[in-house]
Amino acid sequence: MSRSTYDIVVLPGDGTGPEVVREGEKILTALAEGGPAPWRLRSFPGGAQYYQKTGREWEPEAEAATQTADAILLGAVGWPGISLPSGDIAGAALVLGLRQRLDLYANVRPCRLYPGVQHRISGTFKQVWEPKSVDMVIVRENTEDLYAPFHGRLRRAEETELAIDTRVITRKGSERVIRTAFEIAQRRDRGAPEDGVRRVTCVDKSNVMEGCRFFRETFDRVAAEYSGIERDYAYVDAFTQWIVRNPEHFNVVVATNMMGDIITDLASVLQGGMGLAAGGNIGDGHGMFEPVHGSSPKYAGRNQVNPFATFFAVEMMLRWLGDRHQDAGLIGQAERLEKALAGSLADGRARSYDQGGHATTSEVGDRVAEAIRGVRS
Ligand code: IPM
Ligand code: MN
C-alpha cells in the first residue's frame, strides 16, 4: 500500500558523508517542490568522529529510528586512526552492524556508464569504454562470508601468533542473494549489452574453495527455476580481466561478500569512478542506500567530492520504496530523477574534479536540482 509520508532516516556519518548527503537532501527537496513532500527526513549523527567525541558510535534514538524507518540513506562512516576496542572501524554499527541487524542480505550495485562520463585513468580523462557497453548490476552477498563475525587471535606471551577470519557460506544466505540476482535479471527491461540476453553470472573461486563450490551448487539449483535466463560462470580472477575487456557480456552478476566488495570497486572505474557508484543494502523488511565511496578523509571539508553517487543512491531508494509500496508516484519521481541525472551527465554542466570539471559538491547539487525542475514527471 502506498503511504502518504515515508519515514526516511538519514545517517550522514563521517568525512565527506555529510557533504554529499546534504546535496541528496537538496535534490529530494527539488523533487518535492510544488506539493506536500511524500517523505519525512530525520537525520541522526553517528560514526567514527562522533565516537571520538562522545564514546558512542550513535545514540539509541538513532538506532531505534533505523528499525522503524521505511528506508535509510547513509553517507559514509570511518575515519583513519579511530577504531573500537575490538579493532573494528568506529562507525561500523551504522554500516556493517545495520547490514546484520536489519538482515540486509543483498548489496545491489548497478554499474552503468552514462553518456558524457569520462574515465580518469593515469591522471587523464578519456572515453575508454563505450557507454552502451557498460550496463550491469552486481549483486553482492551482504551478511556472511569473511564478514561474518567470527574472527580471532591466538596470543601467547602478549604476542599475536595467529589471526583467523572464518569464511561462512550458508545455504540460506546464498540462496536468497542468488534469487535476488535472478529476479533483477527477470525484471530489468534489458539483457546484456553484447547480445540482449538475460544472463546471471556467478562469480566465485569454486576451482579452489569449498564455500564457493557450495555457492555455485546453490546457484545452479536456483537457476533451474528461471528458464528464460542464461546461467554463466566466472572464476573471480578471470572475471577481473573480462569485466575490463568485455564489459558488454555482463548483465547481472552475483558474488559472495568479500569478492563482491572487491569487484564492485573495480567495476566503478567502468562507470566513471567511485563518484558515481551507488549501492542498495536490501533485505525483506528494510533497505539502506549509500554512495559506495566511503568517507574520503583526504577530501573532507573541501566541498569537492562528487555527489552523484548519493543521487543515484536516492534514485534507487525511491524506486525500491515505490516498488515495495506499489506507489506509482514514487516510481515516477525516481524516473524523473534518473532523467535529470542522465541529462546533467550528458550536458557536462555538473562536472566535479573527478570528471575533469571544476564544479564544487554544492554546485553539482544546485545544477542537478535545476535539471530536476526542468523534468516533469
Ligand atoms: C563497502 C565498504 C564497507 C565494506 C566498509 C566501509 C566496511 O567497503 O560498502 O563496500 O567492506 O563492505
Ligand atoms: Mn567496499
CSV table of C-alpha atoms and ligand atoms in Angstrom, one decimal:
chain,number,residue,atom,x,y,z
A,1,MET,CA,0.0,0.0,0.0
A,2,SER,CA,1.3,3.4,-0.8
A,3,ARG,CA,1.7,5.8,2.2
A,4,SER,CA,1.2,9.5,2.4
A,5,THR,CA,4.5,10.0,4.1
A,6,TYR,CA,7.6,7.8,4.1
A,7,ASP,CA,9.8,7.9,7.1
A,8,ILE,CA,13.4,8.2,5.8
A,9,VAL,CA,16.2,8.1,8.3
A,10,VAL,CA,19.4,9.9,7.2
A,11,LEU,CA,22.8,8.9,8.6
A,12,PRO,CA,25.3,11.4,7.2
A,13,GLY,CA,28.2,9.8,9.1
A,14,ASP,CA,31.9,10.9,8.7
A,15,GLY,CA,34.1,12.9,6.4
A,16,THR,CA,32.5,13.7,3.0
A,17,GLY,CA,29.4,11.7,4.1
A,18,PRO,CA,27.6,14.8,5.4
A,19,GLU,CA,28.7,16.9,2.3
A,20,VAL,CA,27.1,14.5,-0.2
A,21,VAL,CA,24.1,13.8,1.9
A,22,ARG,CA,23.3,17.5,2.2
A,23,GLU,CA,23.2,17.5,-1.6
A,24,GLY,CA,21.0,14.4,-1.6
A,25,GLU,CA,18.5,16.3,0.6
A,26,LYS,CA,18.7,19.2,-1.8
A,27,ILE,CA,17.6,17.1,-4.7
A,28,LEU,CA,14.8,15.4,-2.6
A,29,THR,CA,13.6,19.0,-1.8
A,30,ALA,CA,13.7,19.8,-5.5
A,31,LEU,CA,11.7,16.7,-6.4
A,32,ALA,CA,9.0,17.5,-3.8
A,33,GLU,CA,8.6,21.2,-4.9
A,34,GLY,CA,5.0,22.2,-5.7
A,35,GLY,CA,3.3,19.8,-3.4
A,36,PRO,CA,3.5,18.1,0.0
A,37,ALA,CA,6.6,16.0,0.3
A,38,PRO,CA,5.8,12.3,0.2
A,39,TRP,CA,8.7,11.7,2.7
A,40,ARG,CA,9.9,13.0,6.0
A,41,LEU,CA,13.6,13.1,6.6
A,42,ARG,CA,15.0,12.5,10.0
A,43,SER,CA,18.8,12.9,10.3
A,44,PHE,CA,20.9,11.5,13.1
A,45,PRO,CA,24.6,11.9,13.8
A,46,GLY,CA,26.9,8.9,14.2
A,47,GLY,CA,30.2,7.4,13.0
A,48,ALA,CA,33.8,7.4,13.9
A,49,GLN,CA,34.1,11.2,14.6
A,50,TYR,CA,31.0,11.1,16.7
A,51,TYR,CA,32.5,8.1,18.6
A,52,GLN,CA,35.7,10.1,19.2
A,53,LYS,CA,33.7,13.0,20.7
A,54,THR,CA,31.1,11.0,22.7
A,55,GLY,CA,32.4,7.5,23.2
A,56,ARG,CA,29.3,6.2,21.4
A,57,GLU,CA,29.0,5.4,17.7
A,58,TRP,CA,25.5,6.8,17.7
A,59,GLU,CA,22.6,7.4,20.1
A,60,PRO,CA,20.0,4.8,21.0
A,61,GLU,CA,17.3,7.0,19.3
A,62,ALA,CA,19.1,6.8,16.1
A,63,GLU,CA,19.4,3.0,16.3
A,64,ALA,CA,15.7,2.8,17.2
A,65,ALA,CA,14.8,5.0,14.2
A,66,THR,CA,16.6,2.7,11.8
A,67,GLN,CA,14.4,-0.2,13.0
A,68,THR,CA,11.2,1.5,12.1
A,69,ALA,CA,12.2,3.6,9.1
A,70,ASP,CA,10.7,3.0,5.7
A,71,ALA,CA,14.2,3.5,4.2
A,72,ILE,CA,17.7,4.6,5.3
A,73,LEU,CA,20.0,6.9,3.4
A,74,LEU,CA,23.6,6.6,4.6
A,75,GLY,CA,26.5,8.9,3.8
A,76,ALA,CA,29.7,7.2,4.8
A,77,VAL,CA,31.5,6.1,8.0
A,78,GLY,CA,35.0,5.6,9.2
A,79,TRP,CA,38.0,7.8,10.0
A,80,PRO,CA,41.7,7.0,10.0
A,81,GLY,CA,43.0,6.2,13.4
A,82,ILE,CA,39.7,5.9,15.2
A,83,SER,CA,38.7,2.3,16.0
A,84,LEU,CA,36.6,0.4,18.5
A,85,PRO,CA,38.3,-1.6,21.3
A,86,SER,CA,37.5,-4.7,19.2
A,87,GLY,CA,39.7,-3.3,16.4
A,88,ASP,CA,36.7,-2.7,14.1
A,89,ILE,CA,36.3,0.6,12.4
A,90,ALA,CA,34.4,3.1,14.6
A,91,GLY,CA,31.1,3.7,13.0
A,92,ALA,CA,30.8,0.0,11.9
A,93,ALA,CA,27.5,-0.1,13.8
A,94,LEU,CA,26.0,2.1,11.1
A,95,VAL,CA,27.1,0.0,8.2
A,96,LEU,CA,28.2,-3.5,9.0
A,97,GLY,CA,26.0,-3.5,12.1
A,98,LEU,CA,22.9,-2.5,10.2
A,99,ARG,CA,23.5,-5.0,7.4
A,100,GLN,CA,23.3,-7.7,10.1
A,101,ARG,CA,20.8,-6.2,12.4
A,102,LEU,CA,18.3,-5.4,9.6
A,103,ASP,CA,19.3,-8.5,7.7
A,104,LEU,CA,20.1,-6.5,4.5
A,105,TYR,CA,21.3,-9.6,2.7
A,106,ALA,CA,21.8,-8.3,-0.8
A,107,ASN,CA,24.0,-5.4,-1.7
A,108,VAL,CA,22.8,-4.3,-5.1
A,109,ARG,CA,25.4,-2.2,-7.0
A,110,PRO,CA,24.4,-1.1,-10.5
A,111,CYS,CA,27.3,-0.4,-12.9
A,112,ARG,CA,26.2,1.7,-15.8
A,113,LEU,CA,28.2,4.1,-17.9
A,114,TYR,CA,26.1,7.2,-18.8
A,115,PRO,CA,26.9,9.2,-22.0
A,116,GLY,CA,29.1,12.2,-21.2
A,117,VAL,CA,31.0,10.4,-18.4
A,118,GLN,CA,34.7,10.2,-18.7
A,119,HIS,CA,37.2,7.8,-17.1
A,120,ARG,CA,40.1,9.2,-15.2
A,121,ILE,CA,42.9,6.8,-15.9
A,122,SER,CA,46.6,7.6,-15.2
A,123,GLY,CA,45.6,11.1,-14.4
A,124,THR,CA,43.9,12.0,-17.7
A,125,PHE,CA,40.3,11.9,-18.8
A,126,LYS,CA,39.4,9.5,-21.5
A,127,GLN,CA,36.4,7.7,-23.0
A,128,VAL,CA,37.8,4.2,-22.5
A,129,TRP,CA,34.6,2.2,-22.8
A,130,GLU,CA,31.6,2.8,-24.9
A,131,PRO,CA,28.6,3.9,-22.8
A,132,LYS,CA,26.4,1.2,-24.4
A,133,SER,CA,28.9,-1.5,-23.3
A,134,VAL,CA,28.7,-1.0,-19.6
A,135,ASP,CA,25.3,-1.7,-18.1
A,136,MET,CA,25.3,-4.4,-15.4
A,137,VAL,CA,24.1,-4.9,-11.9
A,138,ILE,CA,26.4,-6.6,-9.4
A,139,VAL,CA,24.7,-8.3,-6.5
A,140,ARG,CA,26.9,-8.9,-3.5
A,141,GLU,CA,26.0,-11.1,-0.6
A,142,ASN,CA,26.0,-8.8,2.4
A,143,THR,CA,25.8,-10.7,5.7
A,144,GLU,CA,28.2,-13.6,5.7
A,145,ASP,CA,31.4,-15.0,4.1
A,146,LEU,CA,34.5,-13.4,5.6
A,147,TYR,CA,32.3,-10.6,7.0
A,148,ALA,CA,30.6,-13.0,9.4
A,149,PRO,CA,31.7,-12.0,13.0
A,150,PHE,CA,33.9,-15.0,13.6
A,151,HIS,CA,37.4,-13.6,13.9
A,152,GLY,CA,40.0,-14.3,16.4
A,153,ARG,CA,43.6,-14.1,17.5
A,154,LEU,CA,45.8,-16.5,19.3
A,155,ARG,CA,48.0,-14.6,21.7
A,156,ARG,CA,50.9,-16.2,23.6
A,157,ALA,CA,53.1,-14.3,26.0
A,158,GLU,CA,51.5,-11.0,24.8
A,159,GLU,CA,52.4,-11.7,21.2
A,160,THR,CA,49.9,-12.4,18.4
A,161,GLU,CA,50.8,-15.7,16.9
A,162,LEU,CA,47.9,-16.2,14.7
A,163,ALA,CA,44.8,-14.4,13.3
A,164,ILE,CA,41.8,-16.1,11.8
A,165,ASP,CA,38.8,-14.9,9.8
A,166,THR,CA,36.2,-17.6,9.2
A,167,ARG,CA,34.5,-17.9,5.9
A,168,VAL,CA,30.9,-18.7,6.3
A,169,ILE,CA,28.7,-19.7,3.3
A,170,THR,CA,25.2,-20.9,4.2
A,171,ARG,CA,22.5,-22.4,2.1
A,172,LYS,CA,20.0,-19.7,3.1
A,173,GLY,CA,22.4,-16.8,2.7
A,174,SER,CA,23.5,-18.0,-0.8
A,175,GLU,CA,20.0,-18.9,-2.0
A,176,ARG,CA,18.4,-15.6,-1.2
A,177,VAL,CA,21.1,-13.4,-2.7
A,178,ILE,CA,21.2,-15.6,-5.8
A,179,ARG,CA,17.4,-15.4,-6.1
A,180,THR,CA,17.6,-11.6,-5.8
A,181,ALA,CA,20.1,-11.6,-8.8
A,182,PHE,CA,17.7,-13.8,-10.9
A,183,GLU,CA,14.7,-11.6,-10.0
A,184,ILE,CA,16.7,-8.5,-11.1
A,185,ALA,CA,17.6,-10.2,-14.4
A,186,GLN,CA,14.0,-11.1,-14.9
A,187,ARG,CA,12.6,-7.6,-14.1
A,188,ARG,CA,15.1,-5.5,-15.9
A,189,ASP,CA,13.9,-4.1,-19.2
A,190,ARG,CA,17.1,-5.2,-21.0
A,191,GLY,CA,19.6,-8.0,-21.1
A,192,ALA,CA,23.4,-7.9,-21.7
A,193,PRO,CA,24.6,-5.1,-24.0
A,194,GLU,CA,26.5,-7.6,-26.1
A,195,ASP,CA,23.5,-9.7,-27.3
A,196,GLY,CA,20.4,-8.6,-25.3
A,197,VAL,CA,20.5,-12.0,-23.5
A,198,ARG,CA,19.3,-12.0,-19.9
A,199,ARG,CA,22.2,-13.6,-18.1
A,200,VAL,CA,23.3,-14.1,-14.5
A,201,THR,CA,27.0,-14.6,-14.0
A,202,CYS,CA,28.1,-16.5,-10.8
A,203,VAL,CA,31.5,-15.1,-9.8
A,204,ASP,CA,33.4,-17.4,-7.4
A,205,LYS,CA,36.6,-19.4,-6.9
A,206,SER,CA,35.0,-22.8,-7.0
A,207,ASN,CA,38.0,-24.4,-8.5
A,208,VAL,CA,39.7,-24.0,-5.1
A,209,MET,CA,37.2,-23.2,-2.3
A,210,GLU,CA,34.6,-25.4,-0.8
A,211,GLY,CA,32.3,-22.5,0.2
A,212,CYS,CA,32.4,-21.4,-3.5
A,213,ARG,CA,31.6,-24.9,-4.7
A,214,PHE,CA,28.5,-24.8,-2.4
A,215,PHE,CA,27.6,-21.3,-3.6
A,216,ARG,CA,27.8,-22.5,-7.2
A,217,GLU,CA,25.7,-25.6,-6.5
A,218,THR,CA,23.1,-23.3,-4.9
A,219,PHE,CA,23.3,-21.0,-8.0
A,220,ASP,CA,22.5,-24.0,-10.3
A,221,ARG,CA,19.6,-25.0,-8.1
A,222,VAL,CA,18.1,-21.5,-8.1
A,223,ALA,CA,18.9,-21.0,-11.8
A,224,ALA,CA,16.7,-24.0,-12.7
A,225,GLU,CA,13.7,-22.0,-11.6
A,226,TYR,CA,14.4,-19.3,-14.2
A,227,SER,CA,14.3,-20.9,-17.6
A,228,GLY,CA,14.5,-17.7,-19.6
A,229,ILE,CA,17.7,-16.6,-18.0
A,230,GLU,CA,21.1,-17.8,-19.2
A,231,ARG,CA,23.5,-19.0,-16.5
A,232,ASP,CA,27.0,-18.0,-16.7
A,233,TYR,CA,30.1,-18.7,-14.6
A,234,ALA,CA,33.4,-16.9,-14.0
A,235,TYR,CA,36.2,-17.6,-11.6
A,236,VAL,CA,36.8,-14.3,-9.8
A,237,ASP,CA,40.4,-13.9,-11.1
A,238,ALA,CA,39.4,-14.3,-14.7
A,239,PHE,CA,36.3,-12.1,-14.1
A,240,THR,CA,38.5,-9.1,-13.3
A,241,GLN,CA,40.1,-9.2,-16.7
A,242,TRP,CA,36.8,-10.0,-18.6
A,243,ILE,CA,35.0,-7.1,-16.9
A,244,VAL,CA,37.6,-4.7,-18.2
A,245,ARG,CA,38.0,-6.3,-21.6
A,246,ASN,CA,34.4,-7.3,-22.4
A,247,PRO,CA,32.0,-5.5,-20.0
A,248,GLU,CA,29.2,-5.8,-22.6
A,249,HIS,CA,29.0,-9.5,-21.8
A,250,PHE,CA,27.6,-8.9,-18.3
A,251,ASN,CA,24.0,-8.3,-17.3
A,252,VAL,CA,23.6,-9.4,-13.7
A,253,VAL,CA,26.5,-10.7,-11.6
A,254,VAL,CA,26.3,-12.4,-8.3
A,255,ALA,CA,29.1,-12.9,-5.8
A,256,THR,CA,29.9,-13.7,-2.2
A,257,ASN,CA,30.6,-10.8,0.1
A,258,MET,CA,34.3,-10.2,0.1
A,259,MET,CA,34.7,-10.9,-3.7
A,260,GLY,CA,31.7,-8.7,-4.3
A,261,ASP,CA,33.3,-5.9,-2.3
A,262,ILE,CA,36.5,-6.1,-4.4
A,263,ILE,CA,34.9,-6.5,-7.8
A,264,THR,CA,32.4,-3.6,-7.3
A,265,ASP,CA,35.3,-1.2,-6.6
A,266,LEU,CA,36.9,-2.4,-9.8
A,267,ALA,CA,33.6,-2.1,-11.7
A,268,SER,CA,33.2,1.5,-10.5
A,269,VAL,CA,36.1,2.5,-12.8
A,270,LEU,CA,34.0,1.3,-15.8
A,271,GLN,CA,31.1,3.6,-14.7
A,272,GLY,CA,33.3,6.7,-14.3
A,273,GLY,CA,34.7,6.2,-10.9
A,274,MET,CA,33.6,6.0,-7.3
A,275,GLY,CA,32.0,9.4,-7.6
A,276,LEU,CA,29.2,7.7,-9.5
A,277,ALA,CA,28.8,4.3,-7.8
A,278,ALA,CA,25.8,3.7,-5.6
A,279,GLY,CA,24.5,0.7,-3.7
A,280,GLY,CA,21.4,-0.5,-2.0
A,281,ASN,CA,21.6,-2.8,1.0
A,282,ILE,CA,18.4,-4.7,0.7
A,283,GLY,CA,16.6,-7.2,2.8
A,284,ASP,CA,13.0,-8.4,3.0
A,285,GLY,CA,12.0,-5.8,5.6
A,286,HIS,CA,14.4,-3.0,5.2
A,287,GLY,CA,16.5,-1.0,2.7
A,288,MET,CA,19.6,1.2,3.2
A,289,PHE,CA,21.1,3.1,0.3
A,290,GLU,CA,24.5,4.7,0.1
A,291,PRO,CA,27.2,6.0,-2.1
A,292,VAL,CA,30.0,3.3,-2.3
A,293,HIS,CA,32.9,5.8,-2.0
A,294,GLY,CA,33.3,6.0,1.8
A,295,SER,CA,34.2,9.0,3.9
A,296,SER,CA,37.2,10.0,1.8
A,297,PRO,CA,39.2,11.8,4.6
A,298,LYS,CA,41.5,13.4,2.0
A,299,TYR,CA,38.7,15.4,0.5
A,300,ALA,CA,36.6,16.0,3.7
A,301,GLY,CA,35.6,19.6,4.3
A,302,ARG,CA,36.6,20.8,0.9
A,303,ASN,CA,33.2,20.8,-0.9
A,304,GLN,CA,34.9,19.0,-3.7
A,305,VAL,CA,33.7,15.4,-4.0
A,306,ASN,CA,31.1,14.2,-6.5
A,307,PRO,CA,27.6,13.9,-5.0
A,308,PHE,CA,26.3,11.9,-8.0
A,309,ALA,CA,26.8,8.6,-6.2
A,310,THR,CA,24.5,9.8,-3.5
A,311,PHE,CA,22.0,11.0,-6.1
A,312,PHE,CA,21.9,7.5,-7.7
A,313,ALA,CA,21.5,6.1,-4.2
A,314,VAL,CA,18.5,8.3,-3.7
A,315,GLU,CA,17.1,7.2,-7.1
A,316,MET,CA,17.5,3.6,-6.0
A,317,MET,CA,15.8,4.3,-2.7
A,318,LEU,CA,12.8,5.9,-4.3
A,319,ARG,CA,12.4,3.1,-6.8
A,320,TRP,CA,12.7,0.5,-4.1
A,321,LEU,CA,10.2,2.2,-1.9
A,322,GLY,CA,7.9,2.7,-4.9
A,323,ASP,CA,8.0,-1.0,-5.9
A,324,ARG,CA,7.6,-2.1,-2.3
A,325,HIS,CA,4.5,0.0,-1.7
A,326,GLN,CA,3.2,-0.1,-5.2
A,327,ASP,CA,3.4,3.7,-5.3
A,328,ALA,CA,3.4,4.9,-8.9
A,329,GLY,CA,4.1,8.5,-7.7
A,330,LEU,CA,7.4,7.5,-6.1
A,331,ILE,CA,8.4,5.4,-9.1
A,332,GLY,CA,7.6,8.4,-11.3
A,333,GLN,CA,9.9,10.6,-9.1
A,334,ALA,CA,12.7,8.0,-9.4
A,335,GLU,CA,12.3,8.1,-13.2
A,336,ARG,CA,12.3,11.9,-13.2
A,337,LEU,CA,15.4,11.9,-11.1
A,338,GLU,CA,17.1,9.4,-13.3
A,339,LYS,CA,16.3,11.6,-16.4
A,340,ALA,CA,17.7,14.7,-14.6
A,341,LEU,CA,20.9,12.8,-13.7
A,342,ALA,CA,21.4,11.3,-17.1
A,343,GLY,CA,20.8,14.8,-18.7
A,344,SER,CA,23.2,16.5,-16.3
A,345,LEU,CA,25.9,14.0,-17.0
A,346,ALA,CA,25.4,14.2,-20.8
A,347,ASP,CA,25.5,18.0,-21.0
A,348,GLY,CA,28.5,18.2,-18.7
A,349,ARG,CA,27.3,21.2,-16.8
A,350,ALA,CA,27.7,19.5,-13.4
A,351,ARG,CA,31.2,18.1,-13.6
A,352,SER,CA,33.2,17.8,-10.4
A,353,TYR,CA,37.0,17.3,-10.3
A,354,ASP,CA,36.8,13.6,-10.7
A,355,GLN,CA,35.0,14.1,-14.0
A,356,GLY,CA,37.5,16.7,-15.2
A,357,GLY,CA,35.4,19.6,-14.2
A,358,HIS,CA,35.5,22.4,-11.6
A,359,ALA,CA,32.0,22.3,-10.1
A,360,THR,CA,32.0,22.0,-6.3
A,361,THR,CA,29.9,19.5,-4.4
A,362,SER,CA,27.2,22.1,-3.8
A,363,GLU,CA,27.3,23.5,-7.3
A,364,VAL,CA,26.7,20.0,-8.7
A,365,GLY,CA,23.8,19.7,-6.3
A,366,ASP,CA,22.4,23.1,-7.5
A,367,ARG,CA,22.7,22.2,-11.2
A,368,VAL,CA,21.0,18.8,-10.7
A,369,ALA,CA,18.3,20.5,-8.7
A,370,GLU,CA,17.8,22.9,-11.6
A,371,ALA,CA,17.7,19.9,-14.0
A,372,ILE,CA,15.0,18.3,-11.9
A,373,ARG,CA,12.9,21.4,-12.1
A,374,GLY,CA,13.1,21.1,-15.9
A,375,VAL,CA,11.9,17.5,-15.9
A,376,ARG,CA,8.3,17.0,-15.2
A,377,SER,CA,7.1,13.6,-14.0
B,1,IPM,C1,31.6,-1.2,1.2
B,1,IPM,C2,32.7,-0.8,2.2
B,1,IPM,C3,32.5,-1.5,3.5
B,1,IPM,C4,32.6,-2.9,3.3
B,1,IPM,C5,33.4,-1.0,4.7
B,1,IPM,C6,33.2,0.5,4.9
B,1,IPM,C7,33.2,-1.7,5.9
B,1,IPM,O1,34.0,-1.0,1.7
B,1,IPM,O2,30.5,-0.9,1.5
B,1,IPM,O3,32.0,-1.7,0.2
B,1,IPM,O4,33.7,-3.5,3.3
B,1,IPM,O5,31.6,-3.6,3.0
B,2,MN,MN,34.0,-1.7,-0.4
